[in-house]
Coordinates of C-alpha atoms (C1' of nucleotides) in Angstrom, one line a residue:
Chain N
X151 CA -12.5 -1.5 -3.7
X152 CA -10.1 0.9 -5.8
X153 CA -6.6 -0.2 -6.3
X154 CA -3.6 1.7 -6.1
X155 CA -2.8 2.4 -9.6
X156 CA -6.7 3.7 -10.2
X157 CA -6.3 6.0 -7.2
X158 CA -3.6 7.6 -8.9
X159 CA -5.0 7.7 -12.2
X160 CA -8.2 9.1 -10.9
X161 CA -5.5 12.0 -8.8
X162 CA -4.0 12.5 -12.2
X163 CA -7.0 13.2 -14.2
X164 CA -8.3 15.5 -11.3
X165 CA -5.2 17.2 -11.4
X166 CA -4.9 17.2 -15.2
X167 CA -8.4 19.1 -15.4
X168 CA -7.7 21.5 -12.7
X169 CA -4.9 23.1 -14.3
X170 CA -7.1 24.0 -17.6
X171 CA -7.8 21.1 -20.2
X172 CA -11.6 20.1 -20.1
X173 CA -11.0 16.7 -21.2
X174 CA -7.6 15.3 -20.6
X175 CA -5.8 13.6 -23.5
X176 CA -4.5 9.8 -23.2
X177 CA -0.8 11.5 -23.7
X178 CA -0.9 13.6 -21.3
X179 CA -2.4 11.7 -18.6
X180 CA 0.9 8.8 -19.9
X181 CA 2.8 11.4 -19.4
X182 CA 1.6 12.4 -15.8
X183 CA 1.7 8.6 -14.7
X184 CA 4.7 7.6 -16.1
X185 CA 3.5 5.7 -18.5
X186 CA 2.4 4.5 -21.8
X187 CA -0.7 5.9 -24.1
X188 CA -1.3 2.1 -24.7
X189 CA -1.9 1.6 -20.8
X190 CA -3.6 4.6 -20.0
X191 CA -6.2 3.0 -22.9
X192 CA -6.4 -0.2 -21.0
X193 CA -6.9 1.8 -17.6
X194 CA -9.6 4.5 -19.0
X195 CA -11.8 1.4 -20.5
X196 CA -11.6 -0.1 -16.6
X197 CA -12.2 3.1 -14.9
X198 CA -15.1 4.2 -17.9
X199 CA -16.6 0.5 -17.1
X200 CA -17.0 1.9 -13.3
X201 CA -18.5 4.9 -14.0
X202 CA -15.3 6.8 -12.5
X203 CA -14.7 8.5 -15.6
X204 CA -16.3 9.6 -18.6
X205 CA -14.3 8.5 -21.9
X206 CA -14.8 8.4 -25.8
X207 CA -12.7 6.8 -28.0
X208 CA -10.5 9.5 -29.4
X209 CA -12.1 11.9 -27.4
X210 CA -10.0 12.2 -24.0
X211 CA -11.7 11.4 -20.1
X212 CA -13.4 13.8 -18.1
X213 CA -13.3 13.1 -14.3
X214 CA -17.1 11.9 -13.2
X215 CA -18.9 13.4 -10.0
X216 CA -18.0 9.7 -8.6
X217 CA -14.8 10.1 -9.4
X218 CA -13.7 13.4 -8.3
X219 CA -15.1 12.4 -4.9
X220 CA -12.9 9.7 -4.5
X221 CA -10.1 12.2 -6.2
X222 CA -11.1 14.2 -3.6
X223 CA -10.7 12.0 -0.5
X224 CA -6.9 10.8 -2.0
X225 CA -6.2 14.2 -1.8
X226 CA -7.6 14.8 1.1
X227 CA -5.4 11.9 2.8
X228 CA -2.4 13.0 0.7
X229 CA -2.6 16.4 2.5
X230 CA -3.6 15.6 5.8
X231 CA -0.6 13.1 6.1
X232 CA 1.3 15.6 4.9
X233 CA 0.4 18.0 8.0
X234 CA 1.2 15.1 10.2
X235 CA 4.7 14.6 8.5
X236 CA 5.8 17.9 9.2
X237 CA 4.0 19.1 11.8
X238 CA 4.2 16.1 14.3
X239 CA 6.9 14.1 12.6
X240 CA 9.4 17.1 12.1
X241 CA 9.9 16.5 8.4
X242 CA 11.0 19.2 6.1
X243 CA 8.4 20.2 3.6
X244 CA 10.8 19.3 0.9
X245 CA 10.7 15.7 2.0
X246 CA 7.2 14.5 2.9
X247 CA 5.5 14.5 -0.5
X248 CA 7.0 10.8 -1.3
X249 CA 5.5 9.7 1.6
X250 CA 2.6 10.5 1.5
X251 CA 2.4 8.7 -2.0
X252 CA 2.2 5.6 0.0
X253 CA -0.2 6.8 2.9
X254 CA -2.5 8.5 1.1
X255 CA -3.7 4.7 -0.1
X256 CA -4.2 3.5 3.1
X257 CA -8.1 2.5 3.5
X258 CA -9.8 3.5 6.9
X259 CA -12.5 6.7 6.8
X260 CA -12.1 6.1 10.6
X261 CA -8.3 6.3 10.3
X262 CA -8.4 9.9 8.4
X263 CA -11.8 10.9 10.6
X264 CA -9.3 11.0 13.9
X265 CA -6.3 11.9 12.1
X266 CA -7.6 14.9 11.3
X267 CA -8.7 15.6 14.6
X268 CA -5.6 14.9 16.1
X269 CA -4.0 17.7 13.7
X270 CA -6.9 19.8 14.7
X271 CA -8.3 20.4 11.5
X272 CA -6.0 21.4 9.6
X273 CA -7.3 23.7 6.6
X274 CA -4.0 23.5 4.5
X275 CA -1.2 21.3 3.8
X276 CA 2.6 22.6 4.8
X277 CA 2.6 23.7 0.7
X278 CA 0.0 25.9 1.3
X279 CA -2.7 23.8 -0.6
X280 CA -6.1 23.0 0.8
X281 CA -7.0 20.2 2.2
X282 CA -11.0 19.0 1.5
X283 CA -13.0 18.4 4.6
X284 CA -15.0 14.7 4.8
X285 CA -17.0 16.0 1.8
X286 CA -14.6 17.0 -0.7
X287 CA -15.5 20.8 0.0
X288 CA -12.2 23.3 0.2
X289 CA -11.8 26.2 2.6
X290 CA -12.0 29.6 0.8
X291 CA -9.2 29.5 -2.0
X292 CA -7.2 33.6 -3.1
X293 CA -4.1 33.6 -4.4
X294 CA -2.4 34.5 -6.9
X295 CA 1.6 34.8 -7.7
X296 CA 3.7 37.0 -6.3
X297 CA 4.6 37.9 -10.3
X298 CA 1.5 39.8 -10.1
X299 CA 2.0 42.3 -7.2
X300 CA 3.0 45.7 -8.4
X301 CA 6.2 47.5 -6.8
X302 CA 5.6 48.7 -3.6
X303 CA 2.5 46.4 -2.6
X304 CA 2.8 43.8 0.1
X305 CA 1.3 40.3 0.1
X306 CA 1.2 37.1 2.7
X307 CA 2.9 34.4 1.0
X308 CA 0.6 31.4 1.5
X309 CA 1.7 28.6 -0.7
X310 CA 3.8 27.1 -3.4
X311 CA 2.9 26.5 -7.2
X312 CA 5.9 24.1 -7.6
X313 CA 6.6 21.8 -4.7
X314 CA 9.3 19.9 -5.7
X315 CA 11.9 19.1 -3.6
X316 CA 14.7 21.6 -5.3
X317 CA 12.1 24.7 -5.5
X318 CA 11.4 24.1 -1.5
X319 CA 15.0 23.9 -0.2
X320 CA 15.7 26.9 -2.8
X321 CA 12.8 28.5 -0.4
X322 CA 14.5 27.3 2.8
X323 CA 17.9 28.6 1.9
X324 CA 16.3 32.4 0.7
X325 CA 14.5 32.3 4.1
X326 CA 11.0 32.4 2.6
X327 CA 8.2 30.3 4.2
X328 CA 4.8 30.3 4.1
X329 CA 3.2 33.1 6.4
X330 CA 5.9 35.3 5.7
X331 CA 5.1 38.8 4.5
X332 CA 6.5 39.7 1.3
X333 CA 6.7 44.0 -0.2
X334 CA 7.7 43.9 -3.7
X335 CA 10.9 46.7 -3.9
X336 CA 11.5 46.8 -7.1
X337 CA 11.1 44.8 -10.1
X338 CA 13.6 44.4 -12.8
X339 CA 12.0 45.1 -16.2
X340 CA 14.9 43.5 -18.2
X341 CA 14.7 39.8 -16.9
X342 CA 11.1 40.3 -14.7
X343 CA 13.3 39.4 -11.6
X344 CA 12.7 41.3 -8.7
X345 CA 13.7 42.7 -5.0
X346 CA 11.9 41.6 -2.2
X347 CA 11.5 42.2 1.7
X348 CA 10.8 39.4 3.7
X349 CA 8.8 40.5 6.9
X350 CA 10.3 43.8 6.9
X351 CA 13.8 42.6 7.0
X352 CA 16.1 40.9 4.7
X353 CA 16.3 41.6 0.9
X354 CA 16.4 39.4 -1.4
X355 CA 16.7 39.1 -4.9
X356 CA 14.0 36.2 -7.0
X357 CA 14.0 35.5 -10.5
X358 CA 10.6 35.7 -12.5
X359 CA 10.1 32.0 -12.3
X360 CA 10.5 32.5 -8.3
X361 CA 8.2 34.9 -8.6
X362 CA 5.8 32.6 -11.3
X363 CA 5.6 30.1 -7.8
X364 CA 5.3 31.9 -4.8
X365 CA 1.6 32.0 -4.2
X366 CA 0.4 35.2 -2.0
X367 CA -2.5 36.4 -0.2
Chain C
X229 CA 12.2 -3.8 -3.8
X230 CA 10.0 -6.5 -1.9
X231 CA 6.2 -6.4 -2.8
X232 CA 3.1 -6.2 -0.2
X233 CA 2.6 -9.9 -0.6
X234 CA 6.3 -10.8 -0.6
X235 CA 6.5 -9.1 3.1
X236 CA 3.1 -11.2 4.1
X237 CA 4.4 -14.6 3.5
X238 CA 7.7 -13.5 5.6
X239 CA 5.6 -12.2 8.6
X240 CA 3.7 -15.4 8.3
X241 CA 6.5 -18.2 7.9
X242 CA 8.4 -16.2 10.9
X243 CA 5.2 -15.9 12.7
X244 CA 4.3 -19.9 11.7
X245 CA 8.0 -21.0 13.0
X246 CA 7.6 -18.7 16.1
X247 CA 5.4 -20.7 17.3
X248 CA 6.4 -24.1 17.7
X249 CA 7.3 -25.6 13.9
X250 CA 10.9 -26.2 12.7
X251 CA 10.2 -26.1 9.1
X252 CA 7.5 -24.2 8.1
X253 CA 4.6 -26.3 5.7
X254 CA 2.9 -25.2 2.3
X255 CA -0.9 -26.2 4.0
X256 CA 0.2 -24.0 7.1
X257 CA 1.0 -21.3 5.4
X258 CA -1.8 -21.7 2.6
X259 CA -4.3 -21.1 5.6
X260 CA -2.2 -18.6 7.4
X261 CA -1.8 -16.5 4.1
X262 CA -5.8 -17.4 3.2
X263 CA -4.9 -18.9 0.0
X264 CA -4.1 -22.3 -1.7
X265 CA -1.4 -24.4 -1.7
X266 CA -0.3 -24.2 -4.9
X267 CA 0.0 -20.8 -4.8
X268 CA 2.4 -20.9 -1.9
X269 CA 4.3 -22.9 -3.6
X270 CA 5.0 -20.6 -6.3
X271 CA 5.7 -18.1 -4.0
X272 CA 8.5 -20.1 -2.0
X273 CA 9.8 -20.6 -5.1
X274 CA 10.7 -17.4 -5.7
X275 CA 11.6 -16.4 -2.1
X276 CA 14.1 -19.3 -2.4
X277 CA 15.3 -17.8 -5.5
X278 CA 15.6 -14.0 -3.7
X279 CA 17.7 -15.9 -0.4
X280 CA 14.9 -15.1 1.6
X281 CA 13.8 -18.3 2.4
X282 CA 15.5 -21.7 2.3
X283 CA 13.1 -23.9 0.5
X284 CA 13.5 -27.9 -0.5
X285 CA 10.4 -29.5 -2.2
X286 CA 8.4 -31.2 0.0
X287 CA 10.5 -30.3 2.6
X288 CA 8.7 -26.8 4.1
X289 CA 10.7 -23.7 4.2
X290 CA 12.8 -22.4 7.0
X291 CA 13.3 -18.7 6.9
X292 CA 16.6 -17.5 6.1
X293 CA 19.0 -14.5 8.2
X294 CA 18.2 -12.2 5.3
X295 CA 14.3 -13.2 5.2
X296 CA 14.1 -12.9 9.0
X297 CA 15.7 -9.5 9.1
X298 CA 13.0 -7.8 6.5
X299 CA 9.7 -10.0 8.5
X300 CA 11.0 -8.2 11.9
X301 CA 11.1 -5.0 10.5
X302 CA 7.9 -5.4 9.2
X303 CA 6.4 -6.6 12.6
X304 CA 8.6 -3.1 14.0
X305 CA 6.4 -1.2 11.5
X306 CA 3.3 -3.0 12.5
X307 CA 3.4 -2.5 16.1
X308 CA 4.7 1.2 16.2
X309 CA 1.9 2.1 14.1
X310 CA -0.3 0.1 16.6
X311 CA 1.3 2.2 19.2
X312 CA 0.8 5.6 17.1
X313 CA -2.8 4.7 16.3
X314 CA -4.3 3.7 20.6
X315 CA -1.8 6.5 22.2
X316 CA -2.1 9.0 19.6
X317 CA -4.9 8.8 17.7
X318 CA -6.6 7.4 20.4
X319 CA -8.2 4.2 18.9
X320 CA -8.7 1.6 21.0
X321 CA -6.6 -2.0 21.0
X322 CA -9.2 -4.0 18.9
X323 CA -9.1 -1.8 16.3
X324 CA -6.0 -1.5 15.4
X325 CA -4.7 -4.6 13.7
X326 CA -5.7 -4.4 10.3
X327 CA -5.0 -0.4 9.9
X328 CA -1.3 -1.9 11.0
X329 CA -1.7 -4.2 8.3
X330 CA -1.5 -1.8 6.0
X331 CA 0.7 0.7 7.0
X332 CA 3.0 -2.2 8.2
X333 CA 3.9 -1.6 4.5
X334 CA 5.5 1.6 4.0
X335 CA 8.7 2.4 2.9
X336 CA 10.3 5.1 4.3
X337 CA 13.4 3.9 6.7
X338 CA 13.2 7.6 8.1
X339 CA 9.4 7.9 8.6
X340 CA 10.1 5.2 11.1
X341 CA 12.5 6.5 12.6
X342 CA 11.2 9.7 13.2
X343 CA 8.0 7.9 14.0
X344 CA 9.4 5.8 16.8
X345 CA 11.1 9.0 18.0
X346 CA 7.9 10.6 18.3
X347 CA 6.3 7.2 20.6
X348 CA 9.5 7.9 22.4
X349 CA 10.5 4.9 22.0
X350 CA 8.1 2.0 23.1
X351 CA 9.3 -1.6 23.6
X352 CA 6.0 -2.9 23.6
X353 CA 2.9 -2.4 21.6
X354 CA -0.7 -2.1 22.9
X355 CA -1.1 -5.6 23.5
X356 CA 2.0 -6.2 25.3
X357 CA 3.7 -7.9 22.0
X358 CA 7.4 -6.3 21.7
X359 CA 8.8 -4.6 19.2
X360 CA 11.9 -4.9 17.4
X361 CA 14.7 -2.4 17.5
X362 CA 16.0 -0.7 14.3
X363 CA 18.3 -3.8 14.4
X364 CA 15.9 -6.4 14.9
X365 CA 16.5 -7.2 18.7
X366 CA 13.9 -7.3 20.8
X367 CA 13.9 -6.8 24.6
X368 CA 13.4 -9.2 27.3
X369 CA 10.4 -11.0 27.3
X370 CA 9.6 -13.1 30.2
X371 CA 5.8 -13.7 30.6
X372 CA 3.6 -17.0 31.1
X373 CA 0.0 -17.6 30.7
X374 CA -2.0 -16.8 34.0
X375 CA -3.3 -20.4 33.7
X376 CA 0.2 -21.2 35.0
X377 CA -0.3 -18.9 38.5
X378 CA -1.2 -20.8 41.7
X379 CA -4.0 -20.3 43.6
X380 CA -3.1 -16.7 45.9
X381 CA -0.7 -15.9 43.5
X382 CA -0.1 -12.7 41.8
X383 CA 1.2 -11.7 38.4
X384 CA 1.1 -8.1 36.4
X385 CA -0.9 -8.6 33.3
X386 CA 1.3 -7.9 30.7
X387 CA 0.6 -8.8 27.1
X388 CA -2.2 -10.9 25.3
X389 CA -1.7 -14.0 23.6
X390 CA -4.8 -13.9 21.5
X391 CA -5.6 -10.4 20.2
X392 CA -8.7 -10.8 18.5
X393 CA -11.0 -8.0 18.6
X394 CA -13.9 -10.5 20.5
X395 CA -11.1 -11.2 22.7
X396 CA -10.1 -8.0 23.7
X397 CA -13.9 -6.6 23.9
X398 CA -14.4 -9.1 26.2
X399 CA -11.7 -7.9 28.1
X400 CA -12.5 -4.3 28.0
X401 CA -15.7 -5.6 29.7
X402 CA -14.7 -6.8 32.2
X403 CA -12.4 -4.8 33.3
X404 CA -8.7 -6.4 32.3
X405 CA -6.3 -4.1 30.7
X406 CA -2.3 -4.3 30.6
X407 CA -0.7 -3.5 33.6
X408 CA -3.1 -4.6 35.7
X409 CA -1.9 -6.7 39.2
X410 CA -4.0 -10.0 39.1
X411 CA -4.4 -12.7 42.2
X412 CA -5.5 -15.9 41.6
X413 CA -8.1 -16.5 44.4
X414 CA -9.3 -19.6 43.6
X415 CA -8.8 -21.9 40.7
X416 CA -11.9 -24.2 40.1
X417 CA -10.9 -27.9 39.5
X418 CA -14.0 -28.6 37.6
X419 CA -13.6 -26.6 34.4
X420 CA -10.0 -24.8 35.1
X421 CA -11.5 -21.9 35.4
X422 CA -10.6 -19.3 37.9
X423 CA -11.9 -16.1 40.5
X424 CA -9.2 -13.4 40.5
X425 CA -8.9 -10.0 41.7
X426 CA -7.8 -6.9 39.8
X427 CA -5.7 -4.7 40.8
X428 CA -6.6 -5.3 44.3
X429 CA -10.2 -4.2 43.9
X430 CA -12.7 -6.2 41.6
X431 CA -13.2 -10.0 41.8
X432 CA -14.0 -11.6 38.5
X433 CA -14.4 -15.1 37.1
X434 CA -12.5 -16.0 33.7
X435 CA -12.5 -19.5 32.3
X436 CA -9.6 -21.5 31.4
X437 CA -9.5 -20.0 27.9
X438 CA -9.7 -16.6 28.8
X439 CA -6.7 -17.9 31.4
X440 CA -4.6 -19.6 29.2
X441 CA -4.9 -16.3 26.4
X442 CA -3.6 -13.3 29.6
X443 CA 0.0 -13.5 29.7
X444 CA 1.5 -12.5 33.2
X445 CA 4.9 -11.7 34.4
Chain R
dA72 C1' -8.8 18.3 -50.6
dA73 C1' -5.0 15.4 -50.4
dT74 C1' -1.1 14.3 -47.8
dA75 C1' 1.7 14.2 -43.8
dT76 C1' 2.0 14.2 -38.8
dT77 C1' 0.5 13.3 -34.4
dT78 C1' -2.4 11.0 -31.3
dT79 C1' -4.9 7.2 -29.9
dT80 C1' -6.3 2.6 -30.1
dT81 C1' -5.9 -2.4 -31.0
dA82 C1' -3.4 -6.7 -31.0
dG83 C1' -0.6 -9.6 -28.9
dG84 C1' 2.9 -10.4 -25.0
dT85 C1' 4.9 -10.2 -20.1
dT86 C1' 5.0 -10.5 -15.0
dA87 C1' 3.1 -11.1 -10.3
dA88 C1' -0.2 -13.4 -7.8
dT89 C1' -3.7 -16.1 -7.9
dC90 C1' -6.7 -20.3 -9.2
dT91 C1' -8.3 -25.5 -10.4
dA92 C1' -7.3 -30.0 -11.6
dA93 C1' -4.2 -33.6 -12.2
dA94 C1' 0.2 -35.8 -11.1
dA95 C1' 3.8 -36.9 -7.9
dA96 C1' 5.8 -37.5 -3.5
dT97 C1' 5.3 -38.5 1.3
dG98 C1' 3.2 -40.5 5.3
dT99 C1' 0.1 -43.9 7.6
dA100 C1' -2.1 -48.3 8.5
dT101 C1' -3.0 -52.7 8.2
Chain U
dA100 C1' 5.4 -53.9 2.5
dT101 C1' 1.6 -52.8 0.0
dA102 C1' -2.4 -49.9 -0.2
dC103 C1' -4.7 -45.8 1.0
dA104 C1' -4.7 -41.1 2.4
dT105 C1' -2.6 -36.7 2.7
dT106 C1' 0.4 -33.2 1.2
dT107 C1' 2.8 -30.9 -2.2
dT108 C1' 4.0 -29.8 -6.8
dT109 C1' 3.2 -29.2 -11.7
dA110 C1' 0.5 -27.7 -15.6
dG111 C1' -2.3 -24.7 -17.5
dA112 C1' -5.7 -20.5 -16.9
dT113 C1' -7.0 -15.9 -15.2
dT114 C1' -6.6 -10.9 -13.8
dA115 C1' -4.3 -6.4 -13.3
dA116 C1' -1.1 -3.5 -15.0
dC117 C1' 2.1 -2.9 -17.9
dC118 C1' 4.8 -3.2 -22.6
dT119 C1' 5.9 -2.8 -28.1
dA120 C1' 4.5 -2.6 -32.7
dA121 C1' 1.1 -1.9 -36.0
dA122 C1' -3.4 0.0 -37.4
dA123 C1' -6.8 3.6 -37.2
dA124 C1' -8.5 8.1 -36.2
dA125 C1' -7.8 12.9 -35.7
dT126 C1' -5.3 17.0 -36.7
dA127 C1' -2.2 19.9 -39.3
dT128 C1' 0.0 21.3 -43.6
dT129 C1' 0.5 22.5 -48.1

DNA sequence: AATATTTTTTAGGTTAATCTAAAAATGTAT
DNA sequence: ATACATTTTTAGATTAACCTAAAAAATATT
């Protein structure tokens, strides 16, 4: 049985490798766990030692097919409480991330098995992100930022890049959610910010970095 | 911040002086905490030190206001999540306990309260037990063992004493379930045990165990 | 290529929760 | 009340996860 703390290291390499690097360095993953090169050391021996990981001395950790299945099912858990949170609950997007921290450890296959069903299967989390089904297999992935539509094109936003907390209620107080329908007006060559139209009505102005994190379809 | 374990020995010294004991002893709590002696001892030590607990060497412990506050909103967490996991996620009473177990340790004041919003408020979990109010107040309880009913008596079957999955199977089998009317037709001198009549319809025989373990009201 | 810088690992310590074995206190029985 | 038995505590280890400081390896710079 995995602990906590292995869970989220094995969640941090996962997520380490899925935004580039190949191998992930013992700095970076400190970095991502909040804590120290020495540690992450001590923890990459342990998870090496159970075949969760693949390390060299020196060389960084690549995630093993072992481990990226049980990356997989954290995730999986992360997400689906997430739906739950929001979606049953009434949480705001902006607050159920913490949360689900904690719930995402609890230890029950049958537990997630009727969860999901209760939530009906949900394919994607209230950030936009897919959720794996039982096997660690995700629902068809496109999107791209909305820093990549050309003037006058029109894209579904479908998720977030950044969900932290500030970015989300940022999203809340624009009146941009996911599902919304987004035509680029005009875009701002000096700073890269542009003009948009949310569902055909109100426009708004969003800075390049806005536009870096809105994921469309 | 209390740990997982801290919150354990709380539940189990309240639980422990629930039931009968003043002061609460190291070898009770040893086998309700499945571990040994010595290590309770440590760990009185430093609930004592934390006001939690009010601890005198070989003396037992009493819990304290502040210790009794944090066990009952543990057992609050426990049951609504009991209550969540039969009427929502429809799992059935015997499996419930040690999924509780775990998410009895969450932290999220708010989850729970939008989580006991959601069960619309239950007073009583899926085996009758009650559960605490944000305050730690619990609501009346009035409820005897159905050993205590005369013969041609009647009592609603309210709560189980013993909630054991084996237990609660059995009852499944046979029939019992909370909220069931039960008259005591005939109560056989021999062994104690008893014929009774569910709900007006089905005539069973239980023993004097399974009598002593149905609480009535 | 030699030196300097950065990254990573090792060595040795800390804290929480556990353990075993031995000592001390308490309780029981003659 | 003394002797025996039980309970509890202390002493000293262990494991997981962390830490700091120093050493070693890898990388970058001149």
């Amino acid at each position: 049985m995995l602990s906590f703390t292995e869970e989220n290291y094995l969640k941090a390499i996962y997520h380490i490798s899925e935004s580039g690097a190949n191998d992930v360095s013992t700095n970076a993953l400190a970095e991502e766990m909040k804590t120290k090169a020495a540690s992450v050391t001590d923890m990459l021996k342990k998870l090496s030692q159970k075949d969760l990981v693949e390390y060299k001395k020196y060389k960084g950790v690549k995630i093993s097919k072992l481990g990226e299945a049980v990356a997989l099912q954290v995730i999986r858990k992360h997400r689906l409480w997430e739906v739950f949170l929001v979606e049953r609950l009434q949480f705001n997007w902006d607050e159920v991330h913490d949360i689900a921290e904690q719930l995402e450890h609890i230890k029950s296959p049958l537990l997630i098995k009727k969860l999901d069903a209760y939530l009906e299967h949900p394919k994607y989390d209230p950030h936009g992100d897919p959720i794996p089904d039982e096997n660690g297999q995700f629902g068809p992935i496109s999107r791209t930022p909305l820093a990549e539509l050309q003037t006058n094109s029109t894209g579904k936003f479908v998720a977030v890049k950044d969900s932290s907390s500030p970015f989300l209620q940022y999203l809340d107080k624009v009146g941009l959610y996911i599902g919304a329908t987004i035509l680029v007006l005009e875009i701002i060559e000096f700073d890269g910010s542009r003009e948009i139209e949310v569902d055909g009505q109100n426009k708004i102005f969003v800075s390049q970095q806005v536009a870096n994190n809105l994921l469309i379809h």
